[in-house]
Short mmCIF file of C-alpha atoms in Angstrom, two decimals:
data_model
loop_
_atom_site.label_atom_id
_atom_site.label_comp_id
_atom_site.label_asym_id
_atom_site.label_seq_id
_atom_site.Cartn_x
_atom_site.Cartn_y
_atom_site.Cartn_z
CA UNK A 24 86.33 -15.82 5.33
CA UNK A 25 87.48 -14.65 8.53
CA UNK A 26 86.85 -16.55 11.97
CA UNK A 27 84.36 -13.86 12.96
CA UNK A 28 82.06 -14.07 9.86
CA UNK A 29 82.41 -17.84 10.05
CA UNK A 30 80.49 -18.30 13.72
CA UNK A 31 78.29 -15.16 13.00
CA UNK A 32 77.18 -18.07 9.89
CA UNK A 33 77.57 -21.03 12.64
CA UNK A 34 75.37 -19.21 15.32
CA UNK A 35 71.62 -20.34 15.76
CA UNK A 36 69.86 -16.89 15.01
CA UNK A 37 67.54 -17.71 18.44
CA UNK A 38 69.59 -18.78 21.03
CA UNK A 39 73.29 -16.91 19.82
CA UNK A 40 75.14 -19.90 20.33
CA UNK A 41 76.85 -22.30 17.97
CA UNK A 42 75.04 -25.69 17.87
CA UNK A 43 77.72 -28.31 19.18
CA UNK A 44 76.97 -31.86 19.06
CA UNK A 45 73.20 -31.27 17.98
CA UNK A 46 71.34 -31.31 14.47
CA UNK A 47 70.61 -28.30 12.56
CA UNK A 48 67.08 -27.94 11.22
CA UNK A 49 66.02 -25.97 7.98
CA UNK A 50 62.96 -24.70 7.38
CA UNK A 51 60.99 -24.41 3.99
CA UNK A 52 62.75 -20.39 3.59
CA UNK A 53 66.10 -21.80 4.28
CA UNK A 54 66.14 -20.48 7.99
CA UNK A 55 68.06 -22.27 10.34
CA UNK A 56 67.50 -23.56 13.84
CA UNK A 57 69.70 -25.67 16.95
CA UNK A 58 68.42 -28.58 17.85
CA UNK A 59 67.60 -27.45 21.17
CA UNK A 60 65.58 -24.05 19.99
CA UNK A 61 63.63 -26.28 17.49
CA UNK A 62 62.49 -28.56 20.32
CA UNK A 63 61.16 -25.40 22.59
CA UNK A 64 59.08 -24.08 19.53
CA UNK A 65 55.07 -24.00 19.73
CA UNK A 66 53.16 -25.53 17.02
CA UNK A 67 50.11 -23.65 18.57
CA UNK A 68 46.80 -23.92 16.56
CA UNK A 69 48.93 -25.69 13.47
CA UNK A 70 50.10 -28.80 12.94
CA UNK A 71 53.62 -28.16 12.46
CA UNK A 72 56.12 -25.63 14.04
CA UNK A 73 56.26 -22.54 12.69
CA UNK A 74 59.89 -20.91 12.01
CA UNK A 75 60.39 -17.69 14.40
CA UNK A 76 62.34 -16.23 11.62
CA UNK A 77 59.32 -15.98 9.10
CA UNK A 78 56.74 -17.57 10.13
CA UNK A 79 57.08 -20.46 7.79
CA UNK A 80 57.42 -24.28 8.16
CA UNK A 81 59.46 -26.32 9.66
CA UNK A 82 57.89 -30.03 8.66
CA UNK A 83 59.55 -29.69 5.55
CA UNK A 84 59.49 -33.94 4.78
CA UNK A 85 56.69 -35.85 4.14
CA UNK A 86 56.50 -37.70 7.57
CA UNK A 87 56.47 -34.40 9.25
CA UNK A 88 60.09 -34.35 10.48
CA UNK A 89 61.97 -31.05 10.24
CA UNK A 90 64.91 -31.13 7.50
CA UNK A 91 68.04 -30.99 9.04
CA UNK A 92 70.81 -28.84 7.83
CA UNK A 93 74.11 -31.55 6.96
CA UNK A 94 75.91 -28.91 5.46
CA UNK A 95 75.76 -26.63 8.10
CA UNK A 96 75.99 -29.75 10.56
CA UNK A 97 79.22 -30.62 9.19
CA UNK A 98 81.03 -26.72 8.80
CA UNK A 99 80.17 -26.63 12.52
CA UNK A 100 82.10 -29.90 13.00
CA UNK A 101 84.91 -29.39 11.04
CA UNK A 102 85.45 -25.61 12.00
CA UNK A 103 88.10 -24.35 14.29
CA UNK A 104 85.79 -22.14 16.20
CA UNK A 105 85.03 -21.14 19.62
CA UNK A 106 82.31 -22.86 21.05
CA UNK A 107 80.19 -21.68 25.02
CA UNK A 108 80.22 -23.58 27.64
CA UNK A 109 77.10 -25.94 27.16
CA UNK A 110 76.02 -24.48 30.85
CA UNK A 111 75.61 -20.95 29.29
CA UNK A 112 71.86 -21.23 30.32
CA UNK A 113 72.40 -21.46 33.69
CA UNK A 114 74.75 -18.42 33.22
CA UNK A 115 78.68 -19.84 32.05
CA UNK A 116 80.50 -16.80 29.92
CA UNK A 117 83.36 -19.15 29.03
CA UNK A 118 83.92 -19.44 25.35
CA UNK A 119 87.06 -21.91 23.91
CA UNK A 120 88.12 -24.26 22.07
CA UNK A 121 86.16 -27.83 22.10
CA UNK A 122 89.57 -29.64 23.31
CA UNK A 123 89.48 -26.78 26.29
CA UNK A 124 86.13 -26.63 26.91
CA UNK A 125 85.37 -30.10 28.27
CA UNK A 126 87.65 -29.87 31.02
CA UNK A 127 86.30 -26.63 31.82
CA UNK A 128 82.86 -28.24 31.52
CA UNK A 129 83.27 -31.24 34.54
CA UNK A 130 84.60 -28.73 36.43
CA UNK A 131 82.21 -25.51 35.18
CA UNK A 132 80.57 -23.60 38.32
CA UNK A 133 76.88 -23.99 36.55
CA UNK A 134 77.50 -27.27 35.93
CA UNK A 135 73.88 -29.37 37.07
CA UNK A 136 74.03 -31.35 40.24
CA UNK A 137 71.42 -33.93 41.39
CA UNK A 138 70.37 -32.87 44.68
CA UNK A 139 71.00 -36.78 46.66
CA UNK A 140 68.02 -35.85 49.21
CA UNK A 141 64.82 -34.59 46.81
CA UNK A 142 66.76 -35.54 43.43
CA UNK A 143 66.11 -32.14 42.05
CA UNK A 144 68.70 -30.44 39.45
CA UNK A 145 70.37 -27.55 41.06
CA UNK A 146 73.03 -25.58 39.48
CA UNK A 147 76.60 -26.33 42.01
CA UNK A 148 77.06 -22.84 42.19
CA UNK A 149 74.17 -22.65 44.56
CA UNK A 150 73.98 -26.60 45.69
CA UNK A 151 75.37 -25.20 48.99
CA UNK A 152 72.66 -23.05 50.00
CA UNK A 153 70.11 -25.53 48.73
CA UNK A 154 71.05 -28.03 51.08
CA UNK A 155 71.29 -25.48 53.60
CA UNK A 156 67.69 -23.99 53.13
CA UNK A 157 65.47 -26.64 51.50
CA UNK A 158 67.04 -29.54 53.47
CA UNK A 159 68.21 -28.27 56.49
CA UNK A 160 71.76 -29.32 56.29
CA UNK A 161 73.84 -27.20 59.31
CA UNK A 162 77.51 -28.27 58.31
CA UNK A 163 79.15 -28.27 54.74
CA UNK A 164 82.55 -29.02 53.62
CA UNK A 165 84.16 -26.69 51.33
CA UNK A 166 87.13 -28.76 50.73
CA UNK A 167 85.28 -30.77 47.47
CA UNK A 168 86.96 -30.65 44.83
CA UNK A 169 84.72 -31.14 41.69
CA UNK A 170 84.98 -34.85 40.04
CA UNK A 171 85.74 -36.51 43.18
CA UNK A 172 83.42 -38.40 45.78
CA UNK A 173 82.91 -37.34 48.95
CA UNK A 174 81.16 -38.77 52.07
CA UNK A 175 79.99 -36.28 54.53
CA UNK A 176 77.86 -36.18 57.47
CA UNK A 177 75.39 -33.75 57.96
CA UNK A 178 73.02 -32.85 60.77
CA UNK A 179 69.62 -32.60 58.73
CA UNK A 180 66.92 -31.18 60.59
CA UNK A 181 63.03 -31.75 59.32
CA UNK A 182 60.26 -29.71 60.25
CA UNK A 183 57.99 -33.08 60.95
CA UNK A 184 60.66 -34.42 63.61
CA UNK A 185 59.07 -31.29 65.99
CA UNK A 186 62.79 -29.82 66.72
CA UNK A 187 64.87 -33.04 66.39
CA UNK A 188 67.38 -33.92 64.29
CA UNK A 189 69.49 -36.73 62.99
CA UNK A 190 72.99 -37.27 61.11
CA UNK A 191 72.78 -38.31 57.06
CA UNK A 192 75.83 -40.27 55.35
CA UNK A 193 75.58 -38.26 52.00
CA UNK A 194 78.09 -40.15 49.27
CA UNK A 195 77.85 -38.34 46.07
CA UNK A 196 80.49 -37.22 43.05
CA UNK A 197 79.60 -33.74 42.83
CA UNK A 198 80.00 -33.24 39.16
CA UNK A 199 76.97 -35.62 37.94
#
């Protein structure tokens, strides 16, 4: 079987991607799921979670929990396959190699970033301009190089401090 045919098999059949470091459910027609598209399906009006594929089962044991997939689990971890970045929701392209890819990840461009101010997730592509318009923050420093801290000053301006503002000591490692 050629590599191409292999992660065509490999792919979840919902979200395209090959399931890395996740289970692999099975439902009662042999249709299989990620991990992560199995936890976003509706059970609706039934009591169990109903396969997008065919509209069949998915609480295939007698406790209710979903089957998982080992086989498939372990062809995924023992192929030599190209796996996406695990930002590709937020919009990473990259597809490599798993030794490749987690260097790429720490330092990927949609990479999630806890906001130090309001503690929201923002993607660091756009961390800039969310410090800039939901906190108010007048200088950044571009020099940050992604894994390493940084302490930075910034002159944060809030609307309830009628036109005054004040500096902030912001210490944060910028890929968390």
């Amino acid at each position: 079987m050629d590599i191409n045919t292999l992660q065509s098999f490999l792919e979840c059949p919902i979200c395209n991607n090959i399931p890395r470091n996740m289970k692999i459910f099975i439902c009662q027609n042999g249709h299989e799921i990620c991990e992560d598209c199995h936890g976003r399906l509706d059970a609706g009006q039934r009591t169990f979670k109903v396969c997008p594929q065919g509209n069949c089962d998915y609480n295939g044991q007698d406790n209710g929990e979903p089957v998982r997939s080992r086989k498939s689990e372990e062809m995924v971890q023992n192929a030599n396959v190209q796996f996406n970045c695990c930002n590709v929701r937020s919009g990473c392209l990259v597809v490599m190699e798993v030794g490749d890819l987690r260097k790429h990840e720490e330092e990927c461009s949609f990479r999630p970033v806890r906001c130090p101010i309001c503690k929201k997730k923002e993607i660091y592509e756009i961390f800039e301009g969310h410090m800039k318009q939901d906190h108010k923050v007048e200088k950044w420093d571009e020099a940050i190089m992604p894994g390493e801290w940084f302490h930075q000053a910034f002159n944060v301006k809030h609307e309830d401090m009628q036109g005054e503002s004040h500096w902030m000591w912001l210490g944060m490692q910028v890929n968390v």
